[in-house]
PDB file of C-alpha atoms and ligand atoms in Angstrom:
ATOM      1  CA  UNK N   1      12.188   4.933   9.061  1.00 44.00           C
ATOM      2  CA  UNK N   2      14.401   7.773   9.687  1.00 43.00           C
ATOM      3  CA  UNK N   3      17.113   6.840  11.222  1.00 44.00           C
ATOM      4  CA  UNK N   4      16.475   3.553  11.789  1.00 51.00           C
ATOM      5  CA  UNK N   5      19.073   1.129   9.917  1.00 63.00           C
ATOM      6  CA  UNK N   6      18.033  -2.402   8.719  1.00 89.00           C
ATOM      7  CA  UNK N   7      14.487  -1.097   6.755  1.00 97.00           C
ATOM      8  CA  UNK N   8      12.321  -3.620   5.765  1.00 98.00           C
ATOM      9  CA  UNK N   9      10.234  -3.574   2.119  1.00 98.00           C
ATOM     10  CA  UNK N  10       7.598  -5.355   0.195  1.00 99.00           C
ATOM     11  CA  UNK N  11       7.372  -5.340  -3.558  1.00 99.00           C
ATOM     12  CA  UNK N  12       4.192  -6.979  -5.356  1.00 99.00           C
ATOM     13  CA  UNK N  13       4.801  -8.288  -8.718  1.00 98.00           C
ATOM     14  CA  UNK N  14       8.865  -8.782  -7.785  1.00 98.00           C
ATOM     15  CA  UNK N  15       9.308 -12.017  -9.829  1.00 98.00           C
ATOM     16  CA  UNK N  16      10.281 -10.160 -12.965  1.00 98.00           C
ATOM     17  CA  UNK N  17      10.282  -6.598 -14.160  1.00 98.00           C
ATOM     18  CA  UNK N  18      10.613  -3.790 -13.060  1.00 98.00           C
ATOM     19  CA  UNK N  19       9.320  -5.597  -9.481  1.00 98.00           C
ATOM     20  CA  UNK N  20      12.539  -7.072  -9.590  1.00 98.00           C
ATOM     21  CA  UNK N  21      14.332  -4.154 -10.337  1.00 98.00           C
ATOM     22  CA  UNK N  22      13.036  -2.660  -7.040  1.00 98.00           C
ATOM     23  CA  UNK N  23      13.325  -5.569  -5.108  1.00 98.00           C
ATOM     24  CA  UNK N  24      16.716  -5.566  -5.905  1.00 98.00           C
ATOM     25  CA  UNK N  25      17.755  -1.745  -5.717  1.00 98.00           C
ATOM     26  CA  UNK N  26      16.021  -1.662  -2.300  1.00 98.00           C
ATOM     27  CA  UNK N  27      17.499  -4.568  -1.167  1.00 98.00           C
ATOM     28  CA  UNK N  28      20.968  -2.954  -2.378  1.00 98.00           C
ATOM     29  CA  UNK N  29      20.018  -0.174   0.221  1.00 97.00           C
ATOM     30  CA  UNK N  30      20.413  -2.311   2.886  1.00 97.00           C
ATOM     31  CA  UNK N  31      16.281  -2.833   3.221  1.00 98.00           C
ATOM     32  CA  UNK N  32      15.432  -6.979   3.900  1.00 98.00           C
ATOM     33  CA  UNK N  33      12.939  -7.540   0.731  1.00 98.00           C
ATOM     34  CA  UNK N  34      10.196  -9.300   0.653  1.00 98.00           C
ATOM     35  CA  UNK N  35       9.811 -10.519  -2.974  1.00 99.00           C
ATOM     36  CA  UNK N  36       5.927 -11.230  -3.588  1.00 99.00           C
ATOM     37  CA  UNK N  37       4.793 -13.512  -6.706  1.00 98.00           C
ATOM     38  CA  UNK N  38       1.486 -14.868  -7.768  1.00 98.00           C
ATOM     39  CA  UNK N  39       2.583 -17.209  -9.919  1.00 98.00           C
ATOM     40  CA  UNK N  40       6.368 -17.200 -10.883  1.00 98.00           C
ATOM     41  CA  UNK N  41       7.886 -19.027  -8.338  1.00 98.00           C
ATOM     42  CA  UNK N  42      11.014 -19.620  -9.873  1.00 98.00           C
ATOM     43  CA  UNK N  43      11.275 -16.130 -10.851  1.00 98.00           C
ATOM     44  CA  UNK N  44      10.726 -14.985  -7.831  1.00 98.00           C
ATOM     45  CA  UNK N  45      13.709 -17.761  -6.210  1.00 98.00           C
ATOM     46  CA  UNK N  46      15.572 -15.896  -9.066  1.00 98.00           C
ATOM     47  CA  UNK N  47      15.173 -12.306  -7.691  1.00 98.00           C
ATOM     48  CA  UNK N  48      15.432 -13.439  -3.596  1.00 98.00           C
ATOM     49  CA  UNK N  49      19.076 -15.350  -5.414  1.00 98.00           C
ATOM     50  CA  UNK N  50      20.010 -12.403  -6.916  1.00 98.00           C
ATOM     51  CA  UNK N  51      19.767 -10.157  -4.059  1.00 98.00           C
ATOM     52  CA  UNK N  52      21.478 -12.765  -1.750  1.00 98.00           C
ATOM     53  CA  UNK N  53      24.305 -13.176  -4.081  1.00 98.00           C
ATOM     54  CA  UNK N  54      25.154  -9.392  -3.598  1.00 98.00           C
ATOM     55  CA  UNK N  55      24.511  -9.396   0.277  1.00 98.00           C
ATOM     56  CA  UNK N  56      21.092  -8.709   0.945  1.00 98.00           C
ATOM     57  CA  UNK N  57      18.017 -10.232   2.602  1.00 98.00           C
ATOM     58  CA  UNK N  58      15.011 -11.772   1.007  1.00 98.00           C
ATOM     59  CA  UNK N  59      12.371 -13.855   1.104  1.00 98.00           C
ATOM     60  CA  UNK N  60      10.008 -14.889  -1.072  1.00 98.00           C
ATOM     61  CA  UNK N  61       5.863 -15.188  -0.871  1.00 98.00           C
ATOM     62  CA  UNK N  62       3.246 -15.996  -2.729  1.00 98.00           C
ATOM     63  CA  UNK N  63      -0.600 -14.610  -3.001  1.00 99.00           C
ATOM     64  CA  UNK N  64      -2.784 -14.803  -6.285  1.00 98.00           C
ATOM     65  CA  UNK N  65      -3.949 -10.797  -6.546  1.00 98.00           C
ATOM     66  CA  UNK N  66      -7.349 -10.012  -7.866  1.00 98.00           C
ATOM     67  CA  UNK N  67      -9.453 -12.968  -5.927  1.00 98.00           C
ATOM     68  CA  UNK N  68     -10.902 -12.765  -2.442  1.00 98.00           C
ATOM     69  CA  UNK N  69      -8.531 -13.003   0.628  1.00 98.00           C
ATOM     70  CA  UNK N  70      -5.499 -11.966  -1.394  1.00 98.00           C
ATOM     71  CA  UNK N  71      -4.279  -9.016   0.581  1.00 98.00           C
ATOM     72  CA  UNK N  72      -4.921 -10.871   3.786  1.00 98.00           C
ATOM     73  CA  UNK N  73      -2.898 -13.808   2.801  1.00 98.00           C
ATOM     74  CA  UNK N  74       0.142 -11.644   1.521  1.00 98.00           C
ATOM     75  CA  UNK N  75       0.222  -9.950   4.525  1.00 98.00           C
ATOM     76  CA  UNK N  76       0.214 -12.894   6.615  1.00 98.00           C
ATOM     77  CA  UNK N  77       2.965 -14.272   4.679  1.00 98.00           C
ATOM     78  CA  UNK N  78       4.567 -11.163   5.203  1.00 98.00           C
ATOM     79  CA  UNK N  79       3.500 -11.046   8.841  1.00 98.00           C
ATOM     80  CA  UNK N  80       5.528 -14.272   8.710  1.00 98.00           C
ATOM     81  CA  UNK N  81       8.486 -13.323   7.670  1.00 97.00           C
ATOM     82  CA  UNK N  82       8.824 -10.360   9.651  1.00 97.00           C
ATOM     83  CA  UNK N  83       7.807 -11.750  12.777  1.00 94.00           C
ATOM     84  CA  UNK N  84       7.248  -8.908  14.362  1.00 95.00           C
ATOM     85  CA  UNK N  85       9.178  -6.224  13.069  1.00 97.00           C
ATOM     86  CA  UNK N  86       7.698  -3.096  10.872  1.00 98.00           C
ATOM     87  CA  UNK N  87       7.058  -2.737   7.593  1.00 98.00           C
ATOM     88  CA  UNK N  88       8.922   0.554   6.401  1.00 98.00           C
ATOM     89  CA  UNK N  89       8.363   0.761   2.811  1.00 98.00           C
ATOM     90  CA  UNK N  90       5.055  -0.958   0.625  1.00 99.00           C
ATOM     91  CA  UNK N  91       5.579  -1.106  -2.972  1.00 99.00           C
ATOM     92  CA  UNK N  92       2.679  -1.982  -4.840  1.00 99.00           C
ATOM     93  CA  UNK N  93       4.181  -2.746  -8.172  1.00 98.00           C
ATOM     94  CA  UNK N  94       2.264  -5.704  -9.333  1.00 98.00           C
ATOM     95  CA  UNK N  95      -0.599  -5.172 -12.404  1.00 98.00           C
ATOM     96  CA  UNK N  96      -1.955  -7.174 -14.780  1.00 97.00           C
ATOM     97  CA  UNK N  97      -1.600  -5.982 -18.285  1.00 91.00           C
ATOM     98  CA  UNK N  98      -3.293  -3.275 -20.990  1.00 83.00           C
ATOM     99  CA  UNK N  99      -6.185  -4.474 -21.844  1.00 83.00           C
ATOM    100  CA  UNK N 100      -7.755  -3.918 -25.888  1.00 86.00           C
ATOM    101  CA  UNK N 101      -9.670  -1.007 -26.996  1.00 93.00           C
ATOM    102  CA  UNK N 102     -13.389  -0.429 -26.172  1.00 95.00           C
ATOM    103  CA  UNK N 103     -15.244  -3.223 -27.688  1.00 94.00           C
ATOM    104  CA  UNK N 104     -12.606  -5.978 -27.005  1.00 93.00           C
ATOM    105  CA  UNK N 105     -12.970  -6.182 -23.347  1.00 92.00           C
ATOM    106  CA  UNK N 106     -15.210  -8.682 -21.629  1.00 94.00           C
ATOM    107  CA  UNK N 107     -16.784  -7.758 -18.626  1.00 95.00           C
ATOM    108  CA  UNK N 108     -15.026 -10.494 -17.015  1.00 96.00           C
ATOM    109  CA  UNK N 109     -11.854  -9.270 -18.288  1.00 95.00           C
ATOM    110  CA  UNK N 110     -12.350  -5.596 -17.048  1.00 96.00           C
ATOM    111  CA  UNK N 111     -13.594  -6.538 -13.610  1.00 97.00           C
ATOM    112  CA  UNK N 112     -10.274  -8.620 -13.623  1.00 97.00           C
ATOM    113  CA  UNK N 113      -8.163  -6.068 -14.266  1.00 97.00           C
ATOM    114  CA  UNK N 114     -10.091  -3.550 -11.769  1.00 98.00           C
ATOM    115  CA  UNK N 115      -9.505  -6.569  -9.386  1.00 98.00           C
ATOM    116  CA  UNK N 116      -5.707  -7.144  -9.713  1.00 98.00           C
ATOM    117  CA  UNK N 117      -5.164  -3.742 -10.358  1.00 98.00           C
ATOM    118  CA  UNK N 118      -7.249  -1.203  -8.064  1.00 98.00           C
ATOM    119  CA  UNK N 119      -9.057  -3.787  -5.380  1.00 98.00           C
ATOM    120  CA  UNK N 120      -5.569  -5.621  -4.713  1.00 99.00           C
ATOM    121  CA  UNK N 121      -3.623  -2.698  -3.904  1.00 98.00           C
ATOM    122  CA  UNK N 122      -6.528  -0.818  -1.767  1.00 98.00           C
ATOM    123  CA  UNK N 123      -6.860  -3.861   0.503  1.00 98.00           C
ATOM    124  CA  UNK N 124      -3.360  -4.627   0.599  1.00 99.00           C
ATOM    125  CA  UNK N 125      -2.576  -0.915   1.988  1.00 98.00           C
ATOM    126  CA  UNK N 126      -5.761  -1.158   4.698  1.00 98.00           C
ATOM    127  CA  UNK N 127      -3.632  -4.670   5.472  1.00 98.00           C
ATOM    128  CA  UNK N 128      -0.602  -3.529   5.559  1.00 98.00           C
ATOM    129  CA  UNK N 129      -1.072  -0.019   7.644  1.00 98.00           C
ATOM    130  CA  UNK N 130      -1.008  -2.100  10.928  1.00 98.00           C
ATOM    131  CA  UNK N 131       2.476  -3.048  10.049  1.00 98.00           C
ATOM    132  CA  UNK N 132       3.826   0.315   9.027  1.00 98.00           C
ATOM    133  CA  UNK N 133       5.575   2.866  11.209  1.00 98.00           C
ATOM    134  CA  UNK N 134       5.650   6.748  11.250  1.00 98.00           C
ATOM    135  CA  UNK N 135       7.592   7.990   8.582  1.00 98.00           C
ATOM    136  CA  UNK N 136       6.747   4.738   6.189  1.00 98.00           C
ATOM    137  CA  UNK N 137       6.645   4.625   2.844  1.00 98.00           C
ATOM    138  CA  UNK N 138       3.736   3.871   0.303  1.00 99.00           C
ATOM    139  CA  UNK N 139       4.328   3.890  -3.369  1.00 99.00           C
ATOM    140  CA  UNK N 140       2.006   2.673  -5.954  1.00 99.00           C
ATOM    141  CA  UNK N 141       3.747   2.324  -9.370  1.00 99.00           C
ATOM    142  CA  UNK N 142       1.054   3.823 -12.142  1.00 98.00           C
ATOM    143  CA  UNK N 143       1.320   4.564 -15.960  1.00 98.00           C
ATOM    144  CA  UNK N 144       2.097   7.511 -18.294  1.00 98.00           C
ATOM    145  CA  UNK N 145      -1.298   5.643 -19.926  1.00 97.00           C
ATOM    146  CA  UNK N 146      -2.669   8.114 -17.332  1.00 97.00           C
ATOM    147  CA  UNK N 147      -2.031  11.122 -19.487  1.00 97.00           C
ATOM    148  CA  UNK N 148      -1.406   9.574 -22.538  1.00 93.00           C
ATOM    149  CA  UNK N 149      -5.287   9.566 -23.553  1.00 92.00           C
ATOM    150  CA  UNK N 150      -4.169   6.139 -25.748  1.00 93.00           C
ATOM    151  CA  UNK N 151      -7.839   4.295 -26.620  1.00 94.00           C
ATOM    152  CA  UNK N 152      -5.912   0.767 -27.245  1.00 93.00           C
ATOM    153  CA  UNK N 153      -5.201   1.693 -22.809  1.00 94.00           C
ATOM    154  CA  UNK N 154      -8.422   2.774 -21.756  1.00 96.00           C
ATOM    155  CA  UNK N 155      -9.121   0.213 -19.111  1.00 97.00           C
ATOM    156  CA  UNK N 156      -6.119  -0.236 -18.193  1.00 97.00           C
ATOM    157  CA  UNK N 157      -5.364   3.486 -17.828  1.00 97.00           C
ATOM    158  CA  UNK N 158      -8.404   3.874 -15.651  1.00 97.00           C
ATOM    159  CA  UNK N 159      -6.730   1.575 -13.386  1.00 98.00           C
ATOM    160  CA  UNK N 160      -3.758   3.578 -13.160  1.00 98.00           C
ATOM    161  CA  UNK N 161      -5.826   6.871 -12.571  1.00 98.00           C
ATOM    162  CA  UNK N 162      -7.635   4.871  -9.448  1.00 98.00           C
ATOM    163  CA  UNK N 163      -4.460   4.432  -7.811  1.00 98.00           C
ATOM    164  CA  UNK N 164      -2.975   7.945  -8.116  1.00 98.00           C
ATOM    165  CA  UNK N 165      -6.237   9.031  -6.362  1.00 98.00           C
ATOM    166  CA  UNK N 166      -5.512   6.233  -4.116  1.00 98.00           C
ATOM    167  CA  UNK N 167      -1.659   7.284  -3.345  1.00 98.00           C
ATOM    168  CA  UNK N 168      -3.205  11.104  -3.620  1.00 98.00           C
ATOM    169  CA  UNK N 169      -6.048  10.765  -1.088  1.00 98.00           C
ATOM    170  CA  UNK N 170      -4.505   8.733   1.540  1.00 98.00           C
ATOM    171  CA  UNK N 171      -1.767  11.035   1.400  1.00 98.00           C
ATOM    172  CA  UNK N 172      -3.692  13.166   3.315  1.00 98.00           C
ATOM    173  CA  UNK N 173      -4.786  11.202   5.920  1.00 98.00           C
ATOM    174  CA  UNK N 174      -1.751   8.938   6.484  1.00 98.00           C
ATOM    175  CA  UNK N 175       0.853  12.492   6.680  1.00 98.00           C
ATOM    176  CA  UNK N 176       0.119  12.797  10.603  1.00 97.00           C
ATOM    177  CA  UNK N 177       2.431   9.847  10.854  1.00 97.00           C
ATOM    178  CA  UNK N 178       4.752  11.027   9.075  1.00 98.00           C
ATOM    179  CA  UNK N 179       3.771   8.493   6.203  1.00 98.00           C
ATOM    180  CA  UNK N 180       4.425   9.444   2.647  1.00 98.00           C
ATOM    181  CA  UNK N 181       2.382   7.941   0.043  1.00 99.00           C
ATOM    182  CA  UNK N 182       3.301   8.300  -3.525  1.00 99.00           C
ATOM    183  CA  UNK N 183       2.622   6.978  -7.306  1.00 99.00           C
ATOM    184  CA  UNK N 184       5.487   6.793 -10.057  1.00 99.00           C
ATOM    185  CA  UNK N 185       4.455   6.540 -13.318  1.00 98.00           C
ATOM    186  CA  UNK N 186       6.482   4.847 -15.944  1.00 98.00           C
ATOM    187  CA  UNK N 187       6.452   5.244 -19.390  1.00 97.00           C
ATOM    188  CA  UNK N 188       7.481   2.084 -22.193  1.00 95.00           C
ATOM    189  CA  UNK N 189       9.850  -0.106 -20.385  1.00 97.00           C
ATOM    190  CA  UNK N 190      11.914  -2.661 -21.580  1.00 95.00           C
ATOM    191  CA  UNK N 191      11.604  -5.870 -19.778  1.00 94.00           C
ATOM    192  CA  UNK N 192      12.214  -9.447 -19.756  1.00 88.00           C
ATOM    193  CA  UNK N 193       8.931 -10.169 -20.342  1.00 86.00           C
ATOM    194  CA  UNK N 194       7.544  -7.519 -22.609  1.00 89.00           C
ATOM    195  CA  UNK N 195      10.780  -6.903 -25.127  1.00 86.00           C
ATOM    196  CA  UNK N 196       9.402  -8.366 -28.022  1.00 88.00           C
ATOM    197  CA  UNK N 197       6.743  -6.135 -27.794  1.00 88.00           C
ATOM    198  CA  UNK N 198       9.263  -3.304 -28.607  1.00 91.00           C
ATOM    199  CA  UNK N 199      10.457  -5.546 -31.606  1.00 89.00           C
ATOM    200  CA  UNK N 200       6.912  -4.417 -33.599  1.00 91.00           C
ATOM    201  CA  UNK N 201       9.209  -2.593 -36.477  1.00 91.00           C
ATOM    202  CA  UNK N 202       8.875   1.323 -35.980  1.00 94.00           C
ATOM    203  CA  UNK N 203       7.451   0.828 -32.218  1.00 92.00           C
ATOM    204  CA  UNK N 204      10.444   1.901 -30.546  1.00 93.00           C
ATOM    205  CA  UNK N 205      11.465   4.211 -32.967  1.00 95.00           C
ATOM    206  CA  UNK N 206       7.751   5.857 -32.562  1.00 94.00           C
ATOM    207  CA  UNK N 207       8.298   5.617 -28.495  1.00 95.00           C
ATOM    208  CA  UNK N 208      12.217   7.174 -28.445  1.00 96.00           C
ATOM    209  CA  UNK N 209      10.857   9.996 -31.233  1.00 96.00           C
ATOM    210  CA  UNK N 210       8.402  10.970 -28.780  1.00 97.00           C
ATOM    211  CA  UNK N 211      10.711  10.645 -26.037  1.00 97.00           C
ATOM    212  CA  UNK N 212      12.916  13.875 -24.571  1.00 98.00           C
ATOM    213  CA  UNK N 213      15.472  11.422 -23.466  1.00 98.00           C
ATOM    214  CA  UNK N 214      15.715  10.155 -26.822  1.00 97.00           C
ATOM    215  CA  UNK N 215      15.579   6.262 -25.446  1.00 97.00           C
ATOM    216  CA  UNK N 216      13.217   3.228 -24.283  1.00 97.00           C
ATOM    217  CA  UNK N 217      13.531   3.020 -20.489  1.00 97.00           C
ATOM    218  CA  UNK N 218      14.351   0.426 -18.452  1.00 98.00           C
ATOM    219  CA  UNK N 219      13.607  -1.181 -14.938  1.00 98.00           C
ATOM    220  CA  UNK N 220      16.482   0.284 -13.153  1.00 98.00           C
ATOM    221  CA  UNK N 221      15.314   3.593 -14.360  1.00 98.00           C
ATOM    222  CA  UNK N 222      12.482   3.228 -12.664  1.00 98.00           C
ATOM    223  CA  UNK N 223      13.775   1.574  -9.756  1.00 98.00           C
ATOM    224  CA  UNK N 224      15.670   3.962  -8.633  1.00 98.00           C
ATOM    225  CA  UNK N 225      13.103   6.826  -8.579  1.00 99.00           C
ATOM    226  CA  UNK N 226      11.400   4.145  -6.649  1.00 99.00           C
ATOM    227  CA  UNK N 227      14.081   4.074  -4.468  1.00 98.00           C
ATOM    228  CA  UNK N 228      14.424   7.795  -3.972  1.00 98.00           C
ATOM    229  CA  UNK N 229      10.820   8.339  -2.768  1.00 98.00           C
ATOM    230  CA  UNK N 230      11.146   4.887  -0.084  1.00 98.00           C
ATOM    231  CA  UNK N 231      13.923   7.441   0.953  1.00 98.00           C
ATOM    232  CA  UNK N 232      14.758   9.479   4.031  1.00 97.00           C
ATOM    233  CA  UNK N 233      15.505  12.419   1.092  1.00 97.00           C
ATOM    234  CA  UNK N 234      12.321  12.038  -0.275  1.00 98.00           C
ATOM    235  CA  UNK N 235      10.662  12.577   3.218  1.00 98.00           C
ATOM    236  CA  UNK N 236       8.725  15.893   2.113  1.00 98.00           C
ATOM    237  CA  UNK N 237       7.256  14.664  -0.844  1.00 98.00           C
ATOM    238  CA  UNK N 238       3.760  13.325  -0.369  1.00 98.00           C
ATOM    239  CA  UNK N 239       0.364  12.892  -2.668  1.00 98.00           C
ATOM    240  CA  UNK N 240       2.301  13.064  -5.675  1.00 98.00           C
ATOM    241  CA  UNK N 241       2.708  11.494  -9.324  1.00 98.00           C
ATOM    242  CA  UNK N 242       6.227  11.195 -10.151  1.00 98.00           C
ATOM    243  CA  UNK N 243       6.494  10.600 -13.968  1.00 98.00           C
ATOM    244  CA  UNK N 244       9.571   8.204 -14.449  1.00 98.00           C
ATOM    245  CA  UNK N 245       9.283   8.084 -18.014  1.00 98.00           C
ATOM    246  CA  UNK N 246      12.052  10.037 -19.532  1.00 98.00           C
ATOM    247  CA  UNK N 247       9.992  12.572 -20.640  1.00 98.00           C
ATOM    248  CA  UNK N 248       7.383  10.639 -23.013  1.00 98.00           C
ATOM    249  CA  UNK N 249       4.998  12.888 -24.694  1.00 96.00           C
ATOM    250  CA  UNK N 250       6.190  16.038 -23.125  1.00 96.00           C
ATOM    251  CA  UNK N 251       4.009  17.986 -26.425  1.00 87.00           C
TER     252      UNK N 251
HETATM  253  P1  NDP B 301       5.272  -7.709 -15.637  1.00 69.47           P
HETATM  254  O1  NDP B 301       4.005  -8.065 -16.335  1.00 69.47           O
HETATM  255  O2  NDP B 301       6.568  -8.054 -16.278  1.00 69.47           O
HETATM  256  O3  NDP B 301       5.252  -8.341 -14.158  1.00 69.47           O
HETATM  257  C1  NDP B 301       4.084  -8.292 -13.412  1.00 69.47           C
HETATM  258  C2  NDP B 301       4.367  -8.810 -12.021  1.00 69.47           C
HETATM  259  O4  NDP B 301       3.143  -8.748 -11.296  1.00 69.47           O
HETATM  260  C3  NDP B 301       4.840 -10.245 -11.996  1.00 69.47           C
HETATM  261  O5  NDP B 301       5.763 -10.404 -10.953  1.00 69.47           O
HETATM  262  C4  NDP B 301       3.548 -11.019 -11.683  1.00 69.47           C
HETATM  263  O6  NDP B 301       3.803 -12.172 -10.884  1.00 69.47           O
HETATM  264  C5  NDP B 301       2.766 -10.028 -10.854  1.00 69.47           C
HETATM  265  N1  NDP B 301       1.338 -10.218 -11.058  1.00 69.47           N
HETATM  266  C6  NDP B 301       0.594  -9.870 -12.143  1.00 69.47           C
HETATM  267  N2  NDP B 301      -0.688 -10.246 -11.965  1.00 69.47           N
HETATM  268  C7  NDP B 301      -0.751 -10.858 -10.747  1.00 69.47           C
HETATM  269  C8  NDP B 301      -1.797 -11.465  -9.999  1.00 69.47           C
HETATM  270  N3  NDP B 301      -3.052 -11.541 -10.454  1.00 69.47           N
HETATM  271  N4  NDP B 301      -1.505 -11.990  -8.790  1.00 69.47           N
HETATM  272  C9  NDP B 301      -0.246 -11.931  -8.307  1.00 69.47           C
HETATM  273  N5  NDP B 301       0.793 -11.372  -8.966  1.00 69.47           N
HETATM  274  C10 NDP B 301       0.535 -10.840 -10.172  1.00 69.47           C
HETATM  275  O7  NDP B 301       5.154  -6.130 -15.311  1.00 69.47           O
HETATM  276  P2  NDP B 301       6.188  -4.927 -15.566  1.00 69.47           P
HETATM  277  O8  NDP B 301       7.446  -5.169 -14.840  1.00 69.47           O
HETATM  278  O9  NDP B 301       6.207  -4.603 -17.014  1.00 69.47           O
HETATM  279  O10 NDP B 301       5.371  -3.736 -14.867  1.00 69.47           O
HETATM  280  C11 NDP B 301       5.404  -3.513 -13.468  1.00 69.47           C
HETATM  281  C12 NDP B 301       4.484  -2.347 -13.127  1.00 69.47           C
HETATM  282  O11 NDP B 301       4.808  -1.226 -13.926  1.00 69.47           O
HETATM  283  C13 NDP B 301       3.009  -2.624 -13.381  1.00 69.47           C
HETATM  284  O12 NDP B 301       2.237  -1.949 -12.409  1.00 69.47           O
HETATM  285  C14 NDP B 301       2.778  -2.011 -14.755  1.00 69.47           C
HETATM  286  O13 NDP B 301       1.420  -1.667 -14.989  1.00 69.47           O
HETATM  287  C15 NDP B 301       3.659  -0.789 -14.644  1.00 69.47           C
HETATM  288  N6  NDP B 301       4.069  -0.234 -15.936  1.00 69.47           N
HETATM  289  C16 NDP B 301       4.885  -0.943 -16.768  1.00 69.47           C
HETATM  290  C17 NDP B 301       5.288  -0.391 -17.972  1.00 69.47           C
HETATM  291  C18 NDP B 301       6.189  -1.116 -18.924  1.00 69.47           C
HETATM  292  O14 NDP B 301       6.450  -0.581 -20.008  1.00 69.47           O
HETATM  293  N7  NDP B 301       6.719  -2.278 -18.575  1.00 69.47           N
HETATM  294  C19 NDP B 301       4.828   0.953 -18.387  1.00 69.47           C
HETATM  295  C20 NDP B 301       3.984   1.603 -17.427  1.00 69.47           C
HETATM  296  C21 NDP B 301       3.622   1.024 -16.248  1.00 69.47           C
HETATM  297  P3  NDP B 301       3.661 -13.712 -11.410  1.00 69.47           P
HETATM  298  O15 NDP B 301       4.153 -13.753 -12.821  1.00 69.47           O
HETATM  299  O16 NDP B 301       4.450 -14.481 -10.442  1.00 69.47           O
HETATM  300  O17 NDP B 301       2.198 -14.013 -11.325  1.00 69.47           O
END
């Protein structure tokens, strides 16, 4: 990565969202992107069209996260579309969504979300490490729902925690290359998909209250914290959380 021009990225969960946002702020960094979707193939076309339209490179793939063989078939699509070239910067972004309080889970429904959300990115990294040089970049997005202590997020928060002692542990042994491996935990972000959610009257009111930055955030906030840590800049910073939430619950 540093020094090398013409970086190349992937970014799970890039059909919408803050996915897209990264896709798109990376891509304006001059990395080529590649856009993964599971299911949202014409958002995804939307987000490799956007980044084309202001210059950039990107391709789009497509692997259903959560069911056997899914890291091994995104990689191979991104194998693909590399064809033979590194893979500087992994972003696993993608995550299914909070699930309900204890006693409105299914089993089915929590070992989905462990699936999608802790498996996926695991075997995606032990797929993706062949691909990745010395001084590559790992950076699993997380959740303030880590520290929040919220009960309607307890599954899903336990997600999050998994991967920050994911990014945390293989921080440790992935540094002798030279390979940084981070988390970034956003707080409530205004999306596409999820802005009606914010439309519940007094939510975001509740959310900016408790907010230093006095705001709901949004995907470009995010993005480009994202986009500081796939950085040369960033290139001592390693087994950490970076909180990208504008100061939510700060007490
Ligand atoms: P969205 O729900 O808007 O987008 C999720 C993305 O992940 C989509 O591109 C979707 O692709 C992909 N995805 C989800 N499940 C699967 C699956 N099983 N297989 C393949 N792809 C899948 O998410 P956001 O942009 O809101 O959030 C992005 C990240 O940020 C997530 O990790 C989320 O937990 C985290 N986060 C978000 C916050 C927020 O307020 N928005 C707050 C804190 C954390 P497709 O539709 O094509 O299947």
């Amino acid at each position: 990565v540093n020094g090398r021009t013409g970086r190349t990225a992937l970014v799970t969960g890039a059909s919408r969202g803050i996915g897209r946002a990264i896709a798109a702020r990376l891509a304006a960094d001059g990395a080529e992107v590649v856009v993964h979707y599971g299911s949202d193939a014409a958002g995804a076309a939307g987000t490799v069209e956007a980044i084309e339209r202001a210059g950039g490179t990107a391709h789009a793939v497509r692997a259903e996260l959560g069911v056997d063989g899914d890291a091994e078939t995104l990689l191979a699509g991104v194998a693909e579309r590399l064809s033979g070239r590194p893979l500087d910067i992994l972003v696993n972004n993608a995550a299914a969504a909070p699930a309900g309080p204890l006693g409105t889970t299914s089993r089915a429904e929590f070992d989905r979300l462990f699936a999608v959300n802790v498996r996926a990115p695991y075997f995606i990294v032990e797929q993706a490490l062949p691909l990745l040089p010395d001084g590559g970049r790992i950076i699993t997005i997380s959740s303030v729902a880590t520290r929040m202590a919220n009960p309607a997020q307890t599954s899903f928060a336990m997600t999050k925690a998994a991967v920050e002692t994911m990014s945390r542990t293989l921080a440790n042994q992935l540094g002798a290359r030279g390979i940084t491996v981070n988390a970034v935990a956003p707080g409530a972000t205004r999306t596409e998909a999820n802005g009606d959610v914010f439309e519940v009257p007094g939510l975001a009111a509740r959310i900016t209250g408790a907010t230093a930055l006095d705001r709901l955030g949004s995907a470009d906030d995010v993005a480009d914290v994202v986009a500081f840590l796939a950085s040369d800049a960033a290139r001592w910073i390693t087994g950490q959380v970076v909180d990208a939430s504008g100061g939510l619950f700060l007490g």
